Amino acid sequence: FYQLVRLLACIGFAVLCYTQYQRDPKSRLPWVLGVFAFVFNPIIPIYLGKALWAVTDLVAAVFLVLNIKRLEN
């Protein structure tokens, strides 16, 4: 289950990164999304402690919620 969530998060962040880069290549938003895609990628996993993963998940969720309007345009 955990690997599936990582895979879906990675794909989602990568797609958002690509679409945002196509819209505005000079923006920082695609770079942040790319970092999230890299962090959640299941191919080259990043090993963080349980507490640090909880913080990372929370930061990613808050980032997505705060940028939802920018991402859907």
Coordinates of C-alpha atoms in Angstrom, one line a residue:
F1 CA 0.0 0.0 0.0
Y2 CA 2.8 2.4 1.0
Q3 CA 4.6 1.8 -2.3
L4 CA 1.4 2.4 -4.3
V5 CA 0.8 5.8 -2.5
R6 CA 4.4 6.8 -3.2
L7 CA 4.0 5.9 -6.9
L8 CA 0.7 7.8 -7.3
A9 CA 2.1 10.8 -5.4
C10 CA 5.2 10.8 -7.6
I11 CA 3.2 10.5 -10.8
G12 CA 0.8 13.3 -9.7
F13 CA 3.6 15.7 -8.7
A14 CA 5.5 14.9 -12.0
V15 CA 2.4 15.6 -14.1
L16 CA 1.7 18.8 -12.2
C17 CA 5.4 19.8 -12.6
Y18 CA 5.3 19.3 -16.3
T19 CA 2.0 21.2 -16.9
Q20 CA 3.1 24.1 -14.7
Y21 CA 6.4 24.3 -16.5
Q22 CA 4.6 24.4 -19.8
R23 CA 2.5 27.3 -18.6
D24 CA 5.2 29.4 -17.0
P25 CA 8.8 28.1 -17.3
K26 CA 10.1 31.0 -15.2
S27 CA 8.0 30.2 -12.2
R28 CA 9.4 28.4 -9.1
L29 CA 6.2 26.3 -8.8
P30 CA 7.4 23.6 -11.3
W31 CA 10.7 23.2 -9.4
V32 CA 8.9 22.8 -6.1
L33 CA 6.6 20.2 -7.6
G34 CA 9.7 18.4 -9.1
V35 CA 11.3 18.2 -5.7
F36 CA 8.1 16.7 -4.3
A37 CA 8.0 14.2 -7.2
F38 CA 11.7 13.2 -6.5
V39 CA 11.1 12.9 -2.8
F40 CA 8.1 10.6 -3.3
N41 CA 9.6 8.5 -6.1
P42 CA 9.5 4.8 -5.5
I43 CA 12.4 3.9 -7.9
I44 CA 15.2 5.7 -6.0
P45 CA 13.6 5.8 -2.5
I46 CA 14.6 8.4 0.0
Y47 CA 14.8 6.9 3.5
L48 CA 13.5 9.2 6.1
G49 CA 12.4 8.4 9.7
K50 CA 8.7 8.0 10.5
A51 CA 8.4 11.4 12.1
L52 CA 10.2 13.2 9.1
W53 CA 7.9 11.4 6.6
A54 CA 4.9 12.6 8.6
V55 CA 6.2 16.2 8.4
T56 CA 6.9 15.7 4.6
D57 CA 3.5 14.4 4.0
L58 CA 1.9 17.3 5.9
V59 CA 4.0 19.9 4.0
A60 CA 3.1 18.3 0.7
A61 CA -0.6 18.3 1.5
V62 CA -0.6 21.9 2.8
F63 CA 1.4 23.0 -0.3
L64 CA -1.2 21.4 -2.6
V65 CA -4.1 22.9 -0.7
L66 CA -2.6 26.4 -0.7
N67 CA -1.7 26.2 -4.4
I68 CA -4.9 24.5 -5.7
K69 CA -6.1 27.6 -7.5
R70 CA -2.8 28.1 -9.3
L71 CA -2.6 24.4 -10.2
E72 CA -6.0 24.1 -11.7
N73 CA -5.7 27.2 -14.0

